[in-house]
Amino acid sequence: MNRNGTDRSASDRLDLLWLVTTGAYVAVMGAVPFLRLVPRFPVLVPIWIVFALLYRWQRLPRWSPMLLSFAFLGLCYWGLRFVVSTWTGAFNGMNVAVFEERLFGVLPPVWLQQKLGCAGDTRWFDYMFAGLHASFFMIPILTPFLAFRKAGDVAMRRAVTAFALLTTVGYATYVLWPLTPPWMQAIEGGVPHLDRCMFRALTDFMPAFLVGNFSMSPRAAMPSLHAAVPMLMTLVLMRELGFRRSAWTLFVLLGISFEILYGGEHYATDVVVGYIYALAAFLAVYVPRRFQTRG
């Protein structure tokens, strides 16, 4: 045990898992362009080395891993631009649309927009959903912070590692199996018209260039990290804080899951796969005893 009363061995194992997870992602993303014969400089490699050294530097503040991991995963998202452009095959999209039309009889985003009358006019609830959509980006910081306040270092590192695992596997899926979102598939044909109402509302109170920078690749619909990240937040905080203190996360989860369907940003299948990814990341970190504190 260290001087703060936390299990040093559990903390070290979680650090190692974070380093292995992010390092494996960087290695795969660096190799993909070369395997596709469209070589790109592996820009994430030197970035990972810097963050790995910082992450393991014991003199940094106890809460630093949550900020370092958030910054690194953000740079990984930026780095997608160097890899997704190497794809030369056909994009997925219509295959998922056909599957959902057969399953539900109509695409869920199309049905929701028809029921709510989304036809070019921005309504008050579009702004509400846009704000909820934007709040997604704070979840990977907020969740480890709340876990840290309640249960200490190891709880924070568990949350950080779970988000790193979820995010890197999600990014890798975007690269290896790119999927066109419903709103773009509607433009390209084969899907009924979809109004990007929530996105339009978002640009009303945020600069368009800033909103655009949050979409490094429009062919990144599955898994829906907008569904997976709040799902993981709910699982983590219910584990670390208990149900009563984290019940509010269910409203965030349901709200974001609804608005990404309503706004035509994702298929229902993307949301379900996102939930599965989140559950897998949670189980990978929270089930093994070696990642738990010793009571």
PDB file of C-alpha atoms in Angstrom:
ATOM      1  CA  MET A   1       0.000   0.000   0.000  1.00  0.00           C
ATOM      2  CA  ASN A   2       1.269   3.526  -0.738  1.00  0.00           C
ATOM      3  CA  ARG A   3       1.114   6.550   1.559  1.00  0.00           C
ATOM      4  CA  ASN A   4      -2.356   7.484   0.275  1.00  0.00           C
ATOM      5  CA  GLY A   5      -3.787   4.135   1.291  1.00  0.00           C
ATOM      6  CA  THR A   6      -4.261   2.790  -2.225  1.00  0.00           C
ATOM      7  CA  ASP A   7      -3.175  -0.550  -3.602  1.00  0.00           C
ATOM      8  CA  ARG A   8       0.043   0.223  -5.491  1.00  0.00           C
ATOM      9  CA  SER A   9       0.077  -3.122  -7.287  1.00  0.00           C
ATOM     10  CA  ALA A  10      -3.466  -2.635  -8.637  1.00  0.00           C
ATOM     11  CA  SER A  11      -2.536   0.878  -9.757  1.00  0.00           C
ATOM     12  CA  ASP A  12       0.595  -0.408 -11.507  1.00  0.00           C
ATOM     13  CA  ARG A  13      -1.376  -3.124 -13.297  1.00  0.00           C
ATOM     14  CA  LEU A  14      -3.934  -0.596 -14.489  1.00  0.00           C
ATOM     15  CA  ASP A  15      -1.156   1.676 -15.738  1.00  0.00           C
ATOM     16  CA  LEU A  16       0.331  -1.260 -17.614  1.00  0.00           C
ATOM     17  CA  LEU A  17      -3.036  -2.110 -19.176  1.00  0.00           C
ATOM     18  CA  TRP A  18      -3.473   1.519 -20.275  1.00  0.00           C
ATOM     19  CA  LEU A  19      -0.005   1.534 -21.838  1.00  0.00           C
ATOM     20  CA  VAL A  20      -0.534  -1.807 -23.612  1.00  0.00           C
ATOM     21  CA  THR A  21      -3.987  -0.821 -24.874  1.00  0.00           C
ATOM     22  CA  THR A  22      -2.965   2.562 -26.240  1.00  0.00           C
ATOM     23  CA  GLY A  23       0.364   1.225 -27.509  1.00  0.00           C
ATOM     24  CA  ALA A  24      -1.328  -1.585 -29.431  1.00  0.00           C
ATOM     25  CA  TYR A  25      -3.742   0.916 -30.969  1.00  0.00           C
ATOM     26  CA  VAL A  26      -0.905   3.205 -32.049  1.00  0.00           C
ATOM     27  CA  ALA A  27       0.981   0.246 -33.563  1.00  0.00           C
ATOM     28  CA  VAL A  28      -2.074  -0.893 -35.551  1.00  0.00           C
ATOM     29  CA  MET A  29      -2.884   2.624 -36.771  1.00  0.00           C
ATOM     30  CA  GLY A  30       0.731   3.113 -37.795  1.00  0.00           C
ATOM     31  CA  ALA A  31       0.813  -0.169 -39.740  1.00  0.00           C
ATOM     32  CA  VAL A  32      -2.542   0.082 -41.559  1.00  0.00           C
ATOM     33  CA  PRO A  33      -1.499   2.709 -44.161  1.00  0.00           C
ATOM     34  CA  PHE A  34       1.595   0.681 -45.064  1.00  0.00           C
ATOM     35  CA  LEU A  35      -0.427  -2.536 -45.353  1.00  0.00           C
ATOM     36  CA  ARG A  36      -2.824  -0.700 -47.669  1.00  0.00           C
ATOM     37  CA  LEU A  37       0.146   0.513 -49.711  1.00  0.00           C
ATOM     38  CA  VAL A  38      -0.696   4.129 -48.949  1.00  0.00           C
ATOM     39  CA  PRO A  39       2.157   4.934 -46.543  1.00  0.00           C
ATOM     40  CA  ARG A  40       1.766   7.681 -43.960  1.00  0.00           C
ATOM     41  CA  PHE A  41       4.179   8.839 -41.291  1.00  0.00           C
ATOM     42  CA  PRO A  42       3.064   7.128 -38.035  1.00  0.00           C
ATOM     43  CA  VAL A  43       2.435  10.446 -36.302  1.00  0.00           C
ATOM     44  CA  LEU A  44       0.860   8.827 -33.234  1.00  0.00           C
ATOM     45  CA  VAL A  45       4.001   6.879 -32.341  1.00  0.00           C
ATOM     46  CA  PRO A  46       6.090   9.818 -31.024  1.00  0.00           C
ATOM     47  CA  ILE A  47       2.944  11.249 -29.389  1.00  0.00           C
ATOM     48  CA  TRP A  48       2.357   7.946 -27.574  1.00  0.00           C
ATOM     49  CA  ILE A  49       5.971   7.820 -26.373  1.00  0.00           C
ATOM     50  CA  VAL A  50       5.656  11.277 -24.834  1.00  0.00           C
ATOM     51  CA  PHE A  51       2.344  10.482 -23.152  1.00  0.00           C
ATOM     52  CA  ALA A  52       3.562   7.068 -21.971  1.00  0.00           C
ATOM     53  CA  LEU A  53       6.528   8.697 -20.217  1.00  0.00           C
ATOM     54  CA  LEU A  54       4.285  11.342 -18.666  1.00  0.00           C
ATOM     55  CA  TYR A  55       1.729   8.749 -17.642  1.00  0.00           C
ATOM     56  CA  ARG A  56       4.316   6.722 -15.768  1.00  0.00           C
ATOM     57  CA  TRP A  57       6.067   9.737 -14.222  1.00  0.00           C
ATOM     58  CA  GLN A  58       5.366   9.285 -10.511  1.00  0.00           C
ATOM     59  CA  ARG A  59       5.960  12.948  -9.650  1.00  0.00           C
ATOM     60  CA  LEU A  60       2.887  14.135 -11.499  1.00  0.00           C
ATOM     61  CA  PRO A  61      -0.263  14.925  -9.450  1.00  0.00           C
ATOM     62  CA  ARG A  62      -2.405  11.944  -8.448  1.00  0.00           C
ATOM     63  CA  TRP A  63      -5.269  13.105 -10.695  1.00  0.00           C
ATOM     64  CA  SER A  64      -3.069  13.612 -13.795  1.00  0.00           C
ATOM     65  CA  PRO A  65      -3.915  10.269 -15.546  1.00  0.00           C
ATOM     66  CA  MET A  66      -7.484  11.375 -16.270  1.00  0.00           C
ATOM     67  CA  LEU A  67      -6.294  14.532 -18.047  1.00  0.00           C
ATOM     68  CA  LEU A  68      -3.387  12.848 -19.806  1.00  0.00           C
ATOM     69  CA  SER A  69      -5.560  10.020 -21.090  1.00  0.00           C
ATOM     70  CA  PHE A  70      -8.260  12.435 -22.258  1.00  0.00           C
ATOM     71  CA  ALA A  71      -5.681  14.523 -24.136  1.00  0.00           C
ATOM     72  CA  PHE A  72      -4.076  11.454 -25.696  1.00  0.00           C
ATOM     73  CA  LEU A  73      -7.387   9.970 -26.867  1.00  0.00           C
ATOM     74  CA  GLY A  74      -8.297  13.348 -28.321  1.00  0.00           C
ATOM     75  CA  LEU A  75      -5.062  13.362 -30.313  1.00  0.00           C
ATOM     76  CA  CYS A  76      -5.809   9.797 -31.435  1.00  0.00           C
ATOM     77  CA  TYR A  77      -9.122  11.052 -32.816  1.00  0.00           C
ATOM     78  CA  TRP A  78      -7.290  13.827 -34.651  1.00  0.00           C
ATOM     79  CA  GLY A  79      -4.821  11.223 -35.946  1.00  0.00           C
ATOM     80  CA  LEU A  80      -7.621   9.259 -37.610  1.00  0.00           C
ATOM     81  CA  ARG A  81      -7.389  11.650 -40.561  1.00  0.00           C
ATOM     82  CA  PHE A  82      -4.048  10.089 -41.506  1.00  0.00           C
ATOM     83  CA  VAL A  83      -5.491   6.556 -41.582  1.00  0.00           C
ATOM     84  CA  VAL A  84      -9.115   6.715 -42.733  1.00  0.00           C
ATOM     85  CA  SER A  85      -8.054   8.363 -45.995  1.00  0.00           C
ATOM     86  CA  THR A  86      -6.156   5.189 -46.955  1.00  0.00           C
ATOM     87  CA  TRP A  87      -9.394   3.177 -47.374  1.00  0.00           C
ATOM     88  CA  THR A  88      -9.937   2.236 -51.033  1.00  0.00           C
ATOM     89  CA  GLY A  89     -12.876  -0.165 -50.816  1.00  0.00           C
ATOM     90  CA  ALA A  90     -16.630   0.403 -50.838  1.00  0.00           C
ATOM     91  CA  PHE A  91     -18.139   1.933 -47.712  1.00  0.00           C
ATOM     92  CA  ASN A  92     -20.684   0.118 -45.623  1.00  0.00           C
ATOM     93  CA  GLY A  93     -24.040   1.757 -45.096  1.00  0.00           C
ATOM     94  CA  MET A  94     -26.729   0.342 -47.295  1.00  0.00           C
ATOM     95  CA  ASN A  95     -26.178  -3.131 -45.851  1.00  0.00           C
ATOM     96  CA  VAL A  96     -27.039  -1.846 -42.369  1.00  0.00           C
ATOM     97  CA  ALA A  97     -29.947   0.243 -43.695  1.00  0.00           C
ATOM     98  CA  VAL A  98     -31.454  -2.776 -45.472  1.00  0.00           C
ATOM     99  CA  PHE A  99     -31.044  -4.905 -42.341  1.00  0.00           C
ATOM    100  CA  GLU A 100     -32.869  -2.365 -40.163  1.00  0.00           C
ATOM    101  CA  GLU A 101     -35.645  -1.800 -42.697  1.00  0.00           C
ATOM    102  CA  ARG A 102     -36.277  -5.547 -42.739  1.00  0.00           C
ATOM    103  CA  LEU A 103     -36.121  -5.736 -38.960  1.00  0.00           C
ATOM    104  CA  PHE A 104     -38.246  -2.684 -38.083  1.00  0.00           C
ATOM    105  CA  GLY A 105     -40.149  -2.068 -41.321  1.00  0.00           C
ATOM    106  CA  VAL A 106     -38.692   1.469 -41.418  1.00  0.00           C
ATOM    107  CA  LEU A 107     -35.401   3.034 -40.439  1.00  0.00           C
ATOM    108  CA  PRO A 108     -35.681   4.297 -36.830  1.00  0.00           C
ATOM    109  CA  PRO A 109     -34.193   7.755 -37.687  1.00  0.00           C
ATOM    110  CA  VAL A 110     -36.715   8.172 -40.515  1.00  0.00           C
ATOM    111  CA  TRP A 111     -39.601   7.112 -38.266  1.00  0.00           C
ATOM    112  CA  LEU A 112     -38.544   9.474 -35.462  1.00  0.00           C
ATOM    113  CA  GLN A 113     -38.205  12.450 -37.777  1.00  0.00           C
ATOM    114  CA  GLN A 114     -41.591  11.758 -39.304  1.00  0.00           C
ATOM    115  CA  LYS A 115     -43.226  11.527 -35.862  1.00  0.00           C
ATOM    116  CA  LEU A 116     -41.536  14.665 -34.517  1.00  0.00           C
ATOM    117  CA  GLY A 117     -42.033  16.655 -37.714  1.00  0.00           C
ATOM    118  CA  CYS A 118     -38.389  17.386 -38.425  1.00  0.00           C
ATOM    119  CA  ALA A 119     -38.546  19.243 -41.756  1.00  0.00           C
ATOM    120  CA  GLY A 120     -36.016  22.071 -41.849  1.00  0.00           C
ATOM    121  CA  ASP A 121     -37.176  24.080 -38.812  1.00  0.00           C
ATOM    122  CA  THR A 122     -35.081  24.106 -35.651  1.00  0.00           C
ATOM    123  CA  ARG A 123     -37.220  23.640 -32.554  1.00  0.00           C
ATOM    124  CA  TRP A 124     -36.438  24.256 -28.887  1.00  0.00           C
ATOM    125  CA  PHE A 125     -35.801  20.594 -28.188  1.00  0.00           C
ATOM    126  CA  ASP A 126     -33.280  20.445 -31.034  1.00  0.00           C
ATOM    127  CA  TYR A 127     -31.145  22.891 -29.044  1.00  0.00           C
ATOM    128  CA  MET A 128     -31.613  20.787 -25.924  1.00  0.00           C
ATOM    129  CA  PHE A 129     -30.476  17.688 -27.787  1.00  0.00           C
ATOM    130  CA  ALA A 130     -27.559  19.612 -29.324  1.00  0.00           C
ATOM    131  CA  GLY A 131     -26.357  20.617 -25.861  1.00  0.00           C
ATOM    132  CA  LEU A 132     -26.685  17.029 -24.684  1.00  0.00           C
ATOM    133  CA  HIS A 133     -24.743  15.880 -27.755  1.00  0.00           C
ATOM    134  CA  ALA A 134     -21.900  18.304 -26.990  1.00  0.00           C
ATOM    135  CA  SER A 135     -21.776  17.283 -23.307  1.00  0.00           C
ATOM    136  CA  PHE A 136     -20.593  13.857 -24.449  1.00  0.00           C
ATOM    137  CA  PHE A 137     -17.033  15.155 -24.722  1.00  0.00           C
ATOM    138  CA  MET A 138     -16.804  15.862 -20.989  1.00  0.00           C
ATOM    139  CA  ILE A 139     -17.824  12.362 -19.901  1.00  0.00           C
ATOM    140  CA  PRO A 140     -14.329  10.765 -20.137  1.00  0.00           C
ATOM    141  CA  ILE A 141     -13.065  13.443 -17.713  1.00  0.00           C
ATOM    142  CA  LEU A 142     -16.095  13.724 -15.437  1.00  0.00           C
ATOM    143  CA  THR A 143     -16.401   9.983 -14.808  1.00  0.00           C
ATOM    144  CA  PRO A 144     -12.823   9.362 -13.561  1.00  0.00           C
ATOM    145  CA  PHE A 145     -13.016  12.581 -11.521  1.00  0.00           C
ATOM    146  CA  LEU A 146     -16.155  11.466  -9.687  1.00  0.00           C
ATOM    147  CA  ALA A 147     -14.670   8.007  -9.138  1.00  0.00           C
ATOM    148  CA  PHE A 148     -11.485   9.636  -7.792  1.00  0.00           C
ATOM    149  CA  ARG A 149     -13.407  11.803  -5.320  1.00  0.00           C
ATOM    150  CA  LYS A 150     -15.432   8.873  -4.013  1.00  0.00           C
ATOM    151  CA  ALA A 151     -12.966   5.972  -4.035  1.00  0.00           C
ATOM    152  CA  GLY A 152      -9.449   7.259  -4.735  1.00  0.00           C
ATOM    153  CA  ASP A 153      -6.616   6.635  -7.170  1.00  0.00           C
ATOM    154  CA  VAL A 154      -7.317   3.062  -8.212  1.00  0.00           C
ATOM    155  CA  ALA A 155     -10.991   3.778  -8.927  1.00  0.00           C
ATOM    156  CA  MET A 156      -9.953   6.711 -11.098  1.00  0.00           C
ATOM    157  CA  ARG A 157      -7.408   4.622 -12.981  1.00  0.00           C
ATOM    158  CA  ARG A 158      -9.971   1.879 -13.561  1.00  0.00           C
ATOM    159  CA  ALA A 159     -12.290   4.412 -15.185  1.00  0.00           C
ATOM    160  CA  VAL A 160      -9.492   5.951 -17.249  1.00  0.00           C
ATOM    161  CA  THR A 161      -8.369   2.545 -18.503  1.00  0.00           C
ATOM    162  CA  ALA A 162     -11.908   1.433 -19.373  1.00  0.00           C
ATOM    163  CA  PHE A 163     -12.451   4.563 -21.462  1.00  0.00           C
ATOM    164  CA  ALA A 164      -9.091   4.089 -23.191  1.00  0.00           C
ATOM    165  CA  LEU A 165      -9.976   0.498 -24.051  1.00  0.00           C
ATOM    166  CA  LEU A 166     -13.427   1.459 -25.347  1.00  0.00           C
ATOM    167  CA  THR A 167     -12.207   4.414 -27.376  1.00  0.00           C
ATOM    168  CA  THR A 168      -9.219   2.789 -29.042  1.00  0.00           C
ATOM    169  CA  VAL A 169     -11.196  -0.294 -30.080  1.00  0.00           C
ATOM    170  CA  GLY A 170     -13.938   1.993 -31.381  1.00  0.00           C
ATOM    171  CA  TYR A 171     -11.474   4.066 -33.413  1.00  0.00           C
ATOM    172  CA  ALA A 172      -9.901   0.902 -34.821  1.00  0.00           C
ATOM    173  CA  THR A 173     -13.336  -0.298 -35.956  1.00  0.00           C
ATOM    174  CA  TYR A 174     -13.862   2.979 -37.823  1.00  0.00           C
ATOM    175  CA  VAL A 175     -10.650   2.377 -39.729  1.00  0.00           C
ATOM    176  CA  LEU A 176     -11.124  -1.326 -40.434  1.00  0.00           C
ATOM    177  CA  TRP A 177     -14.896  -1.277 -41.136  1.00  0.00           C
ATOM    178  CA  PRO A 178     -15.991   2.246 -42.167  1.00  0.00           C
ATOM    179  CA  LEU A 179     -19.754   2.794 -42.091  1.00  0.00           C
ATOM    180  CA  THR A 180     -21.666   5.689 -43.659  1.00  0.00           C
ATOM    181  CA  PRO A 181     -24.116   7.296 -41.186  1.00  0.00           C
ATOM    182  CA  PRO A 182     -27.822   7.544 -42.099  1.00  0.00           C
ATOM    183  CA  TRP A 183     -27.816  11.282 -42.901  1.00  0.00           C
ATOM    184  CA  MET A 184     -24.973  10.850 -45.412  1.00  0.00           C
ATOM    185  CA  GLN A 185     -26.465   7.666 -46.852  1.00  0.00           C
ATOM    186  CA  ALA A 186     -29.665   9.653 -47.504  1.00  0.00           C
ATOM    187  CA  ILE A 187     -27.647  12.171 -49.555  1.00  0.00           C
ATOM    188  CA  GLU A 188     -25.908   9.422 -51.504  1.00  0.00           C
ATOM    189  CA  GLY A 189     -29.176   7.571 -52.164  1.00  0.00           C
ATOM    190  CA  GLY A 190     -30.944   4.446 -50.988  1.00  0.00           C
ATOM    191  CA  VAL A 191     -32.291   5.944 -47.756  1.00  0.00           C
ATOM    192  CA  PRO A 192     -35.277   8.347 -47.403  1.00  0.00           C
ATOM    193  CA  HIS A 193     -34.517  12.015 -46.745  1.00  0.00           C
ATOM    194  CA  LEU A 194     -33.144  12.808 -43.290  1.00  0.00           C
ATOM    195  CA  ASP A 195     -32.845  16.286 -41.836  1.00  0.00           C
ATOM    196  CA  ARG A 196     -29.703  16.792 -39.776  1.00  0.00           C
ATOM    197  CA  CYS A 197     -31.713  18.867 -37.309  1.00  0.00           C
ATOM    198  CA  MET A 198     -29.660  18.348 -34.176  1.00  0.00           C
ATOM    199  CA  PHE A 199     -26.399  19.091 -36.019  1.00  0.00           C
ATOM    200  CA  ARG A 200     -27.935  22.270 -37.460  1.00  0.00           C
ATOM    201  CA  ALA A 201     -28.934  23.382 -33.971  1.00  0.00           C
ATOM    202  CA  LEU A 202     -25.389  22.702 -32.775  1.00  0.00           C
ATOM    203  CA  THR A 203     -23.950  25.070 -35.397  1.00  0.00           C
ATOM    204  CA  ASP A 204     -26.304  27.817 -34.192  1.00  0.00           C
ATOM    205  CA  PHE A 205     -24.377  28.220 -30.930  1.00  0.00           C
ATOM    206  CA  MET A 206     -20.965  26.838 -31.921  1.00  0.00           C
ATOM    207  CA  PRO A 207     -18.692  27.950 -34.805  1.00  0.00           C
ATOM    208  CA  ALA A 208     -19.188  25.711 -37.851  1.00  0.00           C
ATOM    209  CA  PHE A 209     -15.444  25.071 -38.194  1.00  0.00           C
ATOM    210  CA  LEU A 210     -15.280  23.869 -34.589  1.00  0.00           C
ATOM    211  CA  VAL A 211     -18.234  21.529 -35.067  1.00  0.00           C
ATOM    212  CA  GLY A 212     -16.641  20.189 -38.259  1.00  0.00           C
ATOM    213  CA  ASN A 213     -13.397  19.433 -36.453  1.00  0.00           C
ATOM    214  CA  PHE A 214     -15.278  16.969 -34.247  1.00  0.00           C
ATOM    215  CA  SER A 215     -15.876  14.793 -37.311  1.00  0.00           C
ATOM    216  CA  MET A 216     -12.530  13.584 -38.605  1.00  0.00           C
ATOM    217  CA  SER A 217     -14.236  10.908 -40.653  1.00  0.00           C
ATOM    218  CA  PRO A 218     -17.922  10.946 -41.635  1.00  0.00           C
ATOM    219  CA  ARG A 219     -17.670   7.179 -42.271  1.00  0.00           C
ATOM    220  CA  ALA A 220     -17.426   6.432 -38.569  1.00  0.00           C
ATOM    221  CA  ALA A 221     -20.897   5.356 -37.517  1.00  0.00           C
ATOM    222  CA  MET A 222     -20.273   1.953 -35.929  1.00  0.00           C
ATOM    223  CA  PRO A 223     -19.902   1.618 -33.039  1.00  0.00           C
ATOM    224  CA  SER A 224     -21.649   4.763 -31.848  1.00  0.00           C
ATOM    225  CA  LEU A 225     -19.242   6.120 -29.269  1.00  0.00           C
ATOM    226  CA  HIS A 226     -21.908   8.698 -28.478  1.00  0.00           C
ATOM    227  CA  ALA A 227     -23.924   5.759 -27.153  1.00  0.00           C
ATOM    228  CA  ALA A 228     -20.992   3.725 -25.824  1.00  0.00           C
ATOM    229  CA  VAL A 229     -19.334   6.455 -23.752  1.00  0.00           C
ATOM    230  CA  PRO A 230     -22.403   7.377 -21.629  1.00  0.00           C
ATOM    231  CA  MET A 231     -23.153   3.658 -21.316  1.00  0.00           C
ATOM    232  CA  LEU A 232     -19.678   3.102 -19.869  1.00  0.00           C
ATOM    233  CA  MET A 233     -20.121   6.127 -17.611  1.00  0.00           C
ATOM    234  CA  THR A 234     -23.326   4.606 -16.233  1.00  0.00           C
ATOM    235  CA  LEU A 235     -21.689   1.231 -15.612  1.00  0.00           C
ATOM    236  CA  VAL A 236     -18.575   2.712 -14.008  1.00  0.00           C
ATOM    237  CA  LEU A 237     -20.313   5.184 -11.722  1.00  0.00           C
ATOM    238  CA  MET A 238     -22.915   2.657 -10.598  1.00  0.00           C
ATOM    239  CA  ARG A 239     -20.020   0.366  -9.708  1.00  0.00           C
ATOM    240  CA  GLU A 240     -17.950   3.042  -7.946  1.00  0.00           C
ATOM    241  CA  LEU A 241     -20.639   5.334  -6.464  1.00  0.00           C
ATOM    242  CA  GLY A 242     -23.696   3.108  -6.155  1.00  0.00           C
ATOM    243  CA  PHE A 243     -27.081   3.396  -7.852  1.00  0.00           C
ATOM    244  CA  ARG A 244     -28.515   6.304  -5.847  1.00  0.00           C
ATOM    245  CA  ARG A 245     -25.560   8.603  -6.541  1.00  0.00           C
ATOM    246  CA  SER A 246     -25.333   7.712 -10.218  1.00  0.00           C
ATOM    247  CA  ALA A 247     -28.973   7.257 -11.287  1.00  0.00           C
ATOM    248  CA  TRP A 248     -28.778  10.582 -13.165  1.00  0.00           C
ATOM    249  CA  THR A 249     -26.447   8.951 -15.692  1.00  0.00           C
ATOM    250  CA  LEU A 250     -29.396   6.924 -17.028  1.00  0.00           C
ATOM    251  CA  PHE A 251     -31.068  10.128 -18.198  1.00  0.00           C
ATOM    252  CA  VAL A 252     -27.878  11.196 -19.992  1.00  0.00           C
ATOM    253  CA  LEU A 253     -27.539   7.747 -21.568  1.00  0.00           C
ATOM    254  CA  LEU A 254     -31.146   7.607 -22.774  1.00  0.00           C
ATOM    255  CA  GLY A 255     -31.119  11.229 -23.928  1.00  0.00           C
ATOM    256  CA  ILE A 256     -27.982  10.909 -26.037  1.00  0.00           C
ATOM    257  CA  SER A 257     -29.037   7.523 -27.427  1.00  0.00           C
ATOM    258  CA  PHE A 258     -32.333   9.081 -28.515  1.00  0.00           C
ATOM    259  CA  GLU A 259     -30.902  12.243 -30.065  1.00  0.00           C
ATOM    260  CA  ILE A 260     -28.326  10.478 -32.213  1.00  0.00           C
ATOM    261  CA  LEU A 261     -31.118   8.386 -33.733  1.00  0.00           C
ATOM    262  CA  TYR A 262     -33.493  11.322 -34.089  1.00  0.00           C
ATOM    263  CA  GLY A 263     -30.772  13.465 -35.659  1.00  0.00           C
ATOM    264  CA  GLY A 264     -29.878  10.807 -38.233  1.00  0.00           C
ATOM    265  CA  GLU A 265     -26.328  10.525 -36.914  1.00  0.00           C
ATOM    266  CA  HIS A 266     -26.496   6.772 -36.264  1.00  0.00           C
ATOM    267  CA  TYR A 267     -28.436   3.611 -37.009  1.00  0.00           C
ATOM    268  CA  ALA A 268     -30.062   1.716 -34.160  1.00  0.00           C
ATOM    269  CA  THR A 269     -27.513  -1.040 -34.830  1.00  0.00           C
ATOM    270  CA  ASP A 270     -24.685   1.420 -34.126  1.00  0.00           C
ATOM    271  CA  VAL A 271     -26.207   2.188 -30.744  1.00  0.00           C
ATOM    272  CA  VAL A 272     -26.574  -1.480 -29.799  1.00  0.00           C
ATOM    273  CA  VAL A 273     -23.010  -2.267 -30.887  1.00  0.00           C
ATOM    274  CA  GLY A 274     -21.829   0.746 -28.881  1.00  0.00           C
ATOM    275  CA  TYR A 275     -23.522  -0.662 -25.795  1.00  0.00           C
ATOM    276  CA  ILE A 276     -21.805  -4.012 -26.389  1.00  0.00           C
ATOM    277  CA  TYR A 277     -18.399  -2.350 -26.732  1.00  0.00           C
ATOM    278  CA  ALA A 278     -18.993  -0.403 -23.504  1.00  0.00           C
ATOM    279  CA  LEU A 279     -20.027  -3.529 -21.600  1.00  0.00           C
ATOM    280  CA  ALA A 280     -16.970  -5.391 -22.886  1.00  0.00           C
ATOM    281  CA  ALA A 281     -14.619  -2.568 -21.824  1.00  0.00           C
ATOM    282  CA  PHE A 282     -16.268  -2.443 -18.390  1.00  0.00           C
ATOM    283  CA  LEU A 283     -15.983  -6.193 -17.842  1.00  0.00           C
ATOM    284  CA  ALA A 284     -12.364  -6.245 -19.033  1.00  0.00           C
ATOM    285  CA  VAL A 285     -11.374  -3.772 -16.308  1.00  0.00           C
ATOM    286  CA  TYR A 286     -13.843  -4.345 -13.479  1.00  0.00           C
ATOM    287  CA  VAL A 287     -14.058  -8.151 -13.336  1.00  0.00           C
ATOM    288  CA  PRO A 288     -10.381  -9.178 -12.900  1.00  0.00           C
ATOM    289  CA  ARG A 289      -9.428  -9.086  -9.215  1.00  0.00           C
ATOM    290  CA  ARG A 290      -5.951  -7.852  -9.983  1.00  0.00           C
ATOM    291  CA  PHE A 291      -7.438  -4.429 -10.838  1.00  0.00           C
ATOM    292  CA  GLN A 292      -9.313  -4.081  -7.538  1.00  0.00           C
ATOM    293  CA  THR A 293      -8.146  -2.535  -4.283  1.00  0.00           C
ATOM    294  CA  ARG A 294      -7.487  -4.844  -1.389  1.00  0.00           C
ATOM    295  CA  GLY A 295     -10.088  -4.438   1.321  1.00  0.00           C
TER     296      GLY A 295
END
